[in-house]
Coordinates of N, CA, C and O in Angstrom, one line a residue:
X11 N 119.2 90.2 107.6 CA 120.3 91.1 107.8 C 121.1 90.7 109.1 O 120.5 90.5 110.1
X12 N 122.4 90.5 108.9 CA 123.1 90.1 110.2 C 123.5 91.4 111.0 O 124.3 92.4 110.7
X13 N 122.9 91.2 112.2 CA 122.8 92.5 113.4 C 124.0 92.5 114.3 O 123.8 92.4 115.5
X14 N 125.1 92.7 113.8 CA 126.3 92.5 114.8 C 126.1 93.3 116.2 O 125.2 94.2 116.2
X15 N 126.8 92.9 117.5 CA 126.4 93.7 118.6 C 127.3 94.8 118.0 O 127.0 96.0 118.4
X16 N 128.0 94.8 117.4 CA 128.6 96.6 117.5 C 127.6 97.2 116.8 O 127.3 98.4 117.2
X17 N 126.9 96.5 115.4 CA 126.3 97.3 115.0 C 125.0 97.8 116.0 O 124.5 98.9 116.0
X18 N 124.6 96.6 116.6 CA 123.3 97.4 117.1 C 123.6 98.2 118.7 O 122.7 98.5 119.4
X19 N 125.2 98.6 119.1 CA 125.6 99.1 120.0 C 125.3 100.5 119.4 O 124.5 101.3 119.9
X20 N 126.1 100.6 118.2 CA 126.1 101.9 117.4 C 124.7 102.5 117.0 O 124.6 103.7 116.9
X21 N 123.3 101.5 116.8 CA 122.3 102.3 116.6 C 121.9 102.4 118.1 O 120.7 102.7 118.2
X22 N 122.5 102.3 119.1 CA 121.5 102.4 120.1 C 122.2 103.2 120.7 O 121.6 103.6 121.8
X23 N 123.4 103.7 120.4 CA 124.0 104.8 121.1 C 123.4 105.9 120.4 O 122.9 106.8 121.1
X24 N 123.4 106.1 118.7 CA 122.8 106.7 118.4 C 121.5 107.4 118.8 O 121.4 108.6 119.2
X25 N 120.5 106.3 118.7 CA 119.2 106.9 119.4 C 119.2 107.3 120.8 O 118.2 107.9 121.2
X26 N 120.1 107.1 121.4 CA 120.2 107.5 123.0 C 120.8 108.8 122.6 O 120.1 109.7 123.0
X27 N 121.8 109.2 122.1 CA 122.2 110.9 121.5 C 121.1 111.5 120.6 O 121.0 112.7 120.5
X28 N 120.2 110.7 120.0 CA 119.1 111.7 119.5 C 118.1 112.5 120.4 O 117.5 113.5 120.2
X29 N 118.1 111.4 121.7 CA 117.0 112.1 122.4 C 117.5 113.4 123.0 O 116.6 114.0 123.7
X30 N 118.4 113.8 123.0 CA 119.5 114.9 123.4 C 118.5 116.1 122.7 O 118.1 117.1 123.3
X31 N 118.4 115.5 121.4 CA 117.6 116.7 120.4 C 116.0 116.7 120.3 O 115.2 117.2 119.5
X32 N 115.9 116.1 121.5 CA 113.9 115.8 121.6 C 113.8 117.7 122.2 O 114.4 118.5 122.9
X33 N 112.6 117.6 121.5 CA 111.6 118.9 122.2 C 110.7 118.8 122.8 O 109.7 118.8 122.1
X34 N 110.5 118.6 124.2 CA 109.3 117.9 125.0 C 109.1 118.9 125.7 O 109.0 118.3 126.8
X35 N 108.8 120.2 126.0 CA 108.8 121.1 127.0 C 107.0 120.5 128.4 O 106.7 120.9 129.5
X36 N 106.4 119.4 127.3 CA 105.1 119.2 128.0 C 105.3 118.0 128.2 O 105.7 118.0 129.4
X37 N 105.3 117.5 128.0 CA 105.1 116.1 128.4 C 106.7 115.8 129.4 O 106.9 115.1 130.4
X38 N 107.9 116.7 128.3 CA 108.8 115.7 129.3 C 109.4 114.4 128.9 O 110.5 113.8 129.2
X39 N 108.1 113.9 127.9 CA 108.6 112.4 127.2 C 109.9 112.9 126.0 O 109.5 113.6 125.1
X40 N 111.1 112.5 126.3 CA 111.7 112.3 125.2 C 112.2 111.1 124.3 O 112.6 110.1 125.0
X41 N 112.0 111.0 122.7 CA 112.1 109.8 122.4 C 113.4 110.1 121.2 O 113.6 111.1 120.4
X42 N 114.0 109.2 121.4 CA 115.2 109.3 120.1 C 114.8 108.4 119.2 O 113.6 108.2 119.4
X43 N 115.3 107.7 118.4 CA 115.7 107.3 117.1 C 116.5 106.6 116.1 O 116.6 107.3 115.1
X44 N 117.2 105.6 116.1 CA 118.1 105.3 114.7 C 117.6 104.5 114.1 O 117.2 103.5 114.6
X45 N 117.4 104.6 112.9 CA 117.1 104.0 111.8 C 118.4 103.2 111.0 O 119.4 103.9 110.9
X46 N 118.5 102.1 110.5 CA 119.6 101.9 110.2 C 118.5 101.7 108.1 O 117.3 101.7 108.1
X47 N 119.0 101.6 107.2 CA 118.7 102.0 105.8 C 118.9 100.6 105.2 O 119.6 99.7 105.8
X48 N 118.5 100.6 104.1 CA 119.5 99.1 103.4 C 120.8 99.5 103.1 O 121.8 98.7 102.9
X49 N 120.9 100.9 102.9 CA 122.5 101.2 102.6 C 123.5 100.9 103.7 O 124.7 101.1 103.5
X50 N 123.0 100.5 104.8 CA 124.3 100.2 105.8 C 124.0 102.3 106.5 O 125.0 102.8 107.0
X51 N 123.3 102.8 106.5 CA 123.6 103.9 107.1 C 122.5 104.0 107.9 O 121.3 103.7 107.9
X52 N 123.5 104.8 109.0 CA 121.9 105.3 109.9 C 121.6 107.1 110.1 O 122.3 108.0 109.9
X53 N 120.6 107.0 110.6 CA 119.5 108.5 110.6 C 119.0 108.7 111.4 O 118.1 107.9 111.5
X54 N 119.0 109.6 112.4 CA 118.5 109.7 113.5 C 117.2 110.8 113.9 O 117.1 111.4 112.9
X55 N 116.4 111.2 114.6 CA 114.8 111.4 114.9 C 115.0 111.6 116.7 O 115.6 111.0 117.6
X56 N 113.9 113.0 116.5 CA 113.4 113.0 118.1 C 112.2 113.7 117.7 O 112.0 114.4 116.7
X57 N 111.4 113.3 118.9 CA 110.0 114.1 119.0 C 110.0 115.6 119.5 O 110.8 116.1 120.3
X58 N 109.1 116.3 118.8 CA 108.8 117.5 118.7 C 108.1 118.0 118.9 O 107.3 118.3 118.1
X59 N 107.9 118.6 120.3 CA 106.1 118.9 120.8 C 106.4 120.4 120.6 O 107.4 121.1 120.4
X60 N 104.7 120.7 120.6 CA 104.2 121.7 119.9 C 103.2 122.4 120.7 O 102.1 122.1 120.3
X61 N 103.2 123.3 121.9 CA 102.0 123.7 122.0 C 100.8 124.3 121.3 O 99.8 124.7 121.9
X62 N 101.0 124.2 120.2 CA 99.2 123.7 119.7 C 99.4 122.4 119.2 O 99.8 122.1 118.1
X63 N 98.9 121.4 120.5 CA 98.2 120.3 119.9 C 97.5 120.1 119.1 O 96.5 120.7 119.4
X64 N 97.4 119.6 118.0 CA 98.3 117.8 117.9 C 99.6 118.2 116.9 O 100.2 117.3 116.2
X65 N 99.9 119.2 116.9 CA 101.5 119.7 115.6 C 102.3 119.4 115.8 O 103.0 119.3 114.8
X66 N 102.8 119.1 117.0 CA 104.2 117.7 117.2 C 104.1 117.0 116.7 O 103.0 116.6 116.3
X67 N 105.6 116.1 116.2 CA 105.3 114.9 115.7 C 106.4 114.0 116.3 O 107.1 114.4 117.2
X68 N 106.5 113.2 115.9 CA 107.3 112.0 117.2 C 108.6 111.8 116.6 O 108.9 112.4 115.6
X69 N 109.3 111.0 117.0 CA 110.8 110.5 116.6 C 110.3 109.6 115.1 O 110.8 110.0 114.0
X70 N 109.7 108.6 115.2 CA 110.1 107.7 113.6 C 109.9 108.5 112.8 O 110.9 108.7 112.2
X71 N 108.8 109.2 112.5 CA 108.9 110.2 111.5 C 109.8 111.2 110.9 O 109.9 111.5 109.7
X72 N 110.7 111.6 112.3 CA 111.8 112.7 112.0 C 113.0 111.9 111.7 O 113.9 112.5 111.1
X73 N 113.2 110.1 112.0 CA 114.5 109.8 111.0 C 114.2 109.2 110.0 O 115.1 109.0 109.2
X74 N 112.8 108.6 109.5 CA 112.5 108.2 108.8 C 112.6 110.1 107.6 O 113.7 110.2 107.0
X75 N 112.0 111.0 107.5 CA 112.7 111.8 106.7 C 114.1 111.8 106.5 O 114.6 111.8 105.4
X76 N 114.7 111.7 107.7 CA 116.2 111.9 107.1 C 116.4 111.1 106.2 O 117.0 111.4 105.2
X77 N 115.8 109.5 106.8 CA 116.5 109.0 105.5 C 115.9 109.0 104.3 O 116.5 108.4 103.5
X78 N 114.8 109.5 104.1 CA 114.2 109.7 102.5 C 115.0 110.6 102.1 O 115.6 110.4 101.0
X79 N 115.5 112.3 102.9 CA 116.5 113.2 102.4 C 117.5 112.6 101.9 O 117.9 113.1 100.9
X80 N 118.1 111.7 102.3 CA 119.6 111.0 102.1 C 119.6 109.7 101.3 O 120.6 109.0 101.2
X81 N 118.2 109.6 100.5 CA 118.5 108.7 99.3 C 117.8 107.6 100.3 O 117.1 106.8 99.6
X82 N 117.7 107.3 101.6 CA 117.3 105.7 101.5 C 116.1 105.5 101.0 O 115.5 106.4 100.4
X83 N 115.6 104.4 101.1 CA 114.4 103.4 100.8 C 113.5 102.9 101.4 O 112.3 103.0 101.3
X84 N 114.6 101.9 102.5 CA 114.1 101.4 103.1 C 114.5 101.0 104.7 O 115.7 100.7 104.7
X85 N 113.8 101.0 106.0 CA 114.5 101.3 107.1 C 114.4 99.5 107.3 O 113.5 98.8 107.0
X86 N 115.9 99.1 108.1 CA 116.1 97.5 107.9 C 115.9 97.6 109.8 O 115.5 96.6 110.4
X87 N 116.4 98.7 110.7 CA 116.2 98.5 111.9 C 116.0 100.1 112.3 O 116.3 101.1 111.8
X88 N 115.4 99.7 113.4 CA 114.9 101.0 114.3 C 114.8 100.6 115.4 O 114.0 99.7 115.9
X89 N 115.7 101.4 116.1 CA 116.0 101.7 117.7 C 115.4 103.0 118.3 O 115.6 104.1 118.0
X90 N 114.4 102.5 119.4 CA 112.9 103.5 120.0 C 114.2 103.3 121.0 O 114.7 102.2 121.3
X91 N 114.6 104.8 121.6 CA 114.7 104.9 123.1 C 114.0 105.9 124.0 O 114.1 107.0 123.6
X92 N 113.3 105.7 125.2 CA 112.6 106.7 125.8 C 113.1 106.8 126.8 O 114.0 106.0 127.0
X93 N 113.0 107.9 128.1 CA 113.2 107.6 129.2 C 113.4 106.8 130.7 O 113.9 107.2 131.7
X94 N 112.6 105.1 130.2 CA 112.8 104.6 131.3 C 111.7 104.3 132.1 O 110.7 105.0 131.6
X95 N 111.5 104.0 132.8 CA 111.6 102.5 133.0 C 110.8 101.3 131.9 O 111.1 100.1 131.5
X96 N 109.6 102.2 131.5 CA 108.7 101.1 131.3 C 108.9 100.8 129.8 O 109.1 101.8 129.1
X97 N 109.0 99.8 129.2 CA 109.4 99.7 127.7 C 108.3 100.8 126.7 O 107.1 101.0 126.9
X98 N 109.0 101.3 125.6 CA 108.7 102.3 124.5 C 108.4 101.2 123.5 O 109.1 100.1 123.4
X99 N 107.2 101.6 122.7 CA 107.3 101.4 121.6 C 106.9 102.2 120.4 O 106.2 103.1 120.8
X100 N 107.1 102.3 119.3 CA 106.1 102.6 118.3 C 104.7 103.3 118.3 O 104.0 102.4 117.9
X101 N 104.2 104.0 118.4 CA 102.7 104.6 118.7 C 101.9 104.1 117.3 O 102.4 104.3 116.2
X102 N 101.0 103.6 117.3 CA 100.3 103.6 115.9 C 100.4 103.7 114.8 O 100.6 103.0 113.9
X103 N 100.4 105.7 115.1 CA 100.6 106.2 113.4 C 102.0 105.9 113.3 O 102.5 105.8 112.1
X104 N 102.9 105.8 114.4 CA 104.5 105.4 113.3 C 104.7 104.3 113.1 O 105.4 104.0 112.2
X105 N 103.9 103.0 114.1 CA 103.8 101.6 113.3 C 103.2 102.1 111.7 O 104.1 101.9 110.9
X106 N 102.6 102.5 111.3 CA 102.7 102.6 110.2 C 103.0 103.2 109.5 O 102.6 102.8 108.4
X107 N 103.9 104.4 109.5 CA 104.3 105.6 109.3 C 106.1 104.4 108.7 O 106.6 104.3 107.6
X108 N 106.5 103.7 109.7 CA 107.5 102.6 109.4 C 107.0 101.6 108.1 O 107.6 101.4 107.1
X109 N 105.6 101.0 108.7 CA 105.7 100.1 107.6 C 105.6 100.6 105.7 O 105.8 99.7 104.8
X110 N 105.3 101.9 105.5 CA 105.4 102.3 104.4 C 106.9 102.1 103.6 O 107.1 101.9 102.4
X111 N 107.9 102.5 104.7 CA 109.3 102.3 104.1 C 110.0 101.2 104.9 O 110.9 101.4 105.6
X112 N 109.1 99.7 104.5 CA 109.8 98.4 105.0 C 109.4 97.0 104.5 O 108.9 96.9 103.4
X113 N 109.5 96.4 105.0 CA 109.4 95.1 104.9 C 108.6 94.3 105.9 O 109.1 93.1 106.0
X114 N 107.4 94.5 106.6 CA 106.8 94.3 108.1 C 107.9 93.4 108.5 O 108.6 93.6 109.5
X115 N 108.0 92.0 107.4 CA 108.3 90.8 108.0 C 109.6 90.8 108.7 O 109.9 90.2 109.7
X116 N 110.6 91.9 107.9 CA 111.9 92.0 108.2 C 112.4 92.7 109.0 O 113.4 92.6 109.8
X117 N 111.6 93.8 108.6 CA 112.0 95.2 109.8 C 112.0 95.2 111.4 O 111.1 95.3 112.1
X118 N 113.1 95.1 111.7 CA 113.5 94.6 113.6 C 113.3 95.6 114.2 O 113.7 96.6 113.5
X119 N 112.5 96.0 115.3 CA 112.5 97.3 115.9 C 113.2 97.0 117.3 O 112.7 95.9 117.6
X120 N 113.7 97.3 118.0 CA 114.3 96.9 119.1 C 113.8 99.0 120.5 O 113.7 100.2 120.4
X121 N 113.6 98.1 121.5 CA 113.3 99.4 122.5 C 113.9 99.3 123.3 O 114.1 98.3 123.9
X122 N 114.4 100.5 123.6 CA 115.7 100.8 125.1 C 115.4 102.0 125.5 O 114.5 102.7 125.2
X123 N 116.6 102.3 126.4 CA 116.4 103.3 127.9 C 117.9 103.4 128.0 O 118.8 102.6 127.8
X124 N 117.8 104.6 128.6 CA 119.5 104.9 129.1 C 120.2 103.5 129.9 O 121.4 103.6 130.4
X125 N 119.2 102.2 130.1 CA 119.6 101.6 131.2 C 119.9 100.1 130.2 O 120.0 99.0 130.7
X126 N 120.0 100.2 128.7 CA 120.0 99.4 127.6 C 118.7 99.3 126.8 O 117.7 99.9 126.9
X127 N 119.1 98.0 125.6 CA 118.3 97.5 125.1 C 117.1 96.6 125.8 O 117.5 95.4 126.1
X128 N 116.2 96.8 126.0 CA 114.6 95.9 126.5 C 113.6 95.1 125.9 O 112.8 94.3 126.3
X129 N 113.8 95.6 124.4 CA 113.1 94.4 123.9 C 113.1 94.6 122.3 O 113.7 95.4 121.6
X130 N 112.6 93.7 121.9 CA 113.2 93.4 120.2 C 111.7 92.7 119.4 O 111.0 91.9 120.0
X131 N 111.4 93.2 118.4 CA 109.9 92.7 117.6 C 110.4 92.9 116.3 O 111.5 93.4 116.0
X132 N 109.6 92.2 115.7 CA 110.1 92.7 114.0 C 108.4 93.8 113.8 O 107.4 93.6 114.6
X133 N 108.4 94.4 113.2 CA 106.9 95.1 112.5 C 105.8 94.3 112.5 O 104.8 94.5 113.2
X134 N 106.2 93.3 111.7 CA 104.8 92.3 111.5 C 104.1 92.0 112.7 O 102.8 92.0 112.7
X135 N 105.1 91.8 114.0 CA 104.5 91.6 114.8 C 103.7 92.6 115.7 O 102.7 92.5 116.4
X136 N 104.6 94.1 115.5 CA 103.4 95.1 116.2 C 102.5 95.7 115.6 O 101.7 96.5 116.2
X137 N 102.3 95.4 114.1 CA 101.3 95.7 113.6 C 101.1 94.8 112.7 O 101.7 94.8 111.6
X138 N 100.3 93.8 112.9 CA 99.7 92.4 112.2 C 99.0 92.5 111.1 O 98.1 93.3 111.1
X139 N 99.2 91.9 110.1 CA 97.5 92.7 109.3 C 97.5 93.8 108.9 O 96.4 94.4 108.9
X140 N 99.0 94.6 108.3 CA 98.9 95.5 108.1 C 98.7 95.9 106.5 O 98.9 95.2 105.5
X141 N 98.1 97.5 106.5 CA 97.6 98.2 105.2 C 98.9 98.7 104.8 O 99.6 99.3 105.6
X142 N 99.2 98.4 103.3 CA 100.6 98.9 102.8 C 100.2 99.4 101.4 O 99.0 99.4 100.9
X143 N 101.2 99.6 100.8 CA 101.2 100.4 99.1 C 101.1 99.3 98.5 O 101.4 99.7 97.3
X144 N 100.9 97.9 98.5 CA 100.9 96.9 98.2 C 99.1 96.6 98.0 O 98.6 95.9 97.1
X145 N 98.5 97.2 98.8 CA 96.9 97.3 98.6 C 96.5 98.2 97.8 O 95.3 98.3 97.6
X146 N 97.3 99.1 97.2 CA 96.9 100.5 96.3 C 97.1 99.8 95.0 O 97.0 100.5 94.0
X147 N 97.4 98.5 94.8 CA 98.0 98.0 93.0 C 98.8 99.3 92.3 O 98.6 99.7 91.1
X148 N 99.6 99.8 93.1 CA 100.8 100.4 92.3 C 102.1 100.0 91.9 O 102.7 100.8 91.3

C-alpha cells in the first residue's frame, strides 16, 4: 500500500483528535486511534476506563469496531497516539485484537505524540509467531 505523507498526516491528525474522546479519569493515559481500512477509509478509537477494573477497554478495539460497523475487513494502517514522551505501542490483547482483522505481514502500525510520528513496525514484527483464524481451518 503506498503511504503518501498526506495520507499518513491525515491518519495521524486523526488519531491525535481521537484522543480528545479518550475517557481516562484514572490513569490520565489517553490513547487515540486511526485505522486506515482496505477501502481507503479511516475510523477512529479512544480508550475507555472504567472504574470497575478491568471494564475499560483501550483505543484499537474502539476503531477497529468502527470499522467492522462500516463494512471494513481489514485494517491496512493504525496510528497509536498517546501522550508523550515515551513511545506507545499496541498492548498485547490489541496486538492481537489487530491481527484478527489483518495481514501481520502488511499491517504498518506507526506511534506518535502530540510532538509527531516516533516510530513505524508492521504487526509481524510486534507480534512474531502469531495465532490467527488461519489456525482454526476455517
Amino acid at each position: 500500500m503506498d503511504l503518501s505523507q498526506d495520507l499518513l498526516d491525515r491518519l495521524f491528525a486523526e488519531a491525535l483528535r481521537a484522543r480528545a474522546f479518550a475517557h481516562a479519569p484514572y490513569s490520565r493515559y489517553q490513547v487515540g486511534v486511526a485505522i486506515l481500512d482496505e477501502q481507503g477509509r479511516i475510523h477512529i478509537g479512544a480508550n475507555m476506563e472504567n472504574a470497575a477494573y478491568p471494564q475499560g477497554w483501550c483505543a484499537e478495539p474502539s476503531a477497529l469496531t468502527a470499522m467492522i460497523m462500516a463494512g471494513g475487513k481489514q485494517a491496512k494502517v493504525a496510528v497509536v497516539t498517546g501522550p508523550g514522551p515515551d513511545i506507545i505501542s499496541p498492548c498485547g490483547g490489541c496486538r492481537q485484537k489487530l491481527r484478527e482483522f489483518s495481514v501481520p505481514e502488511e499491517l504498518v502500525i506507526i506511534a506518535g505524540d502530540p510532538g509527531g510520528m516516533r516510530q513505524r513496525w508492521t504487526l509481524a514484527e510486534l507480534l512474531p509467531h502469531s495465532f490467527g483464524p488461519s489456525h482454526l481451518n476455517f
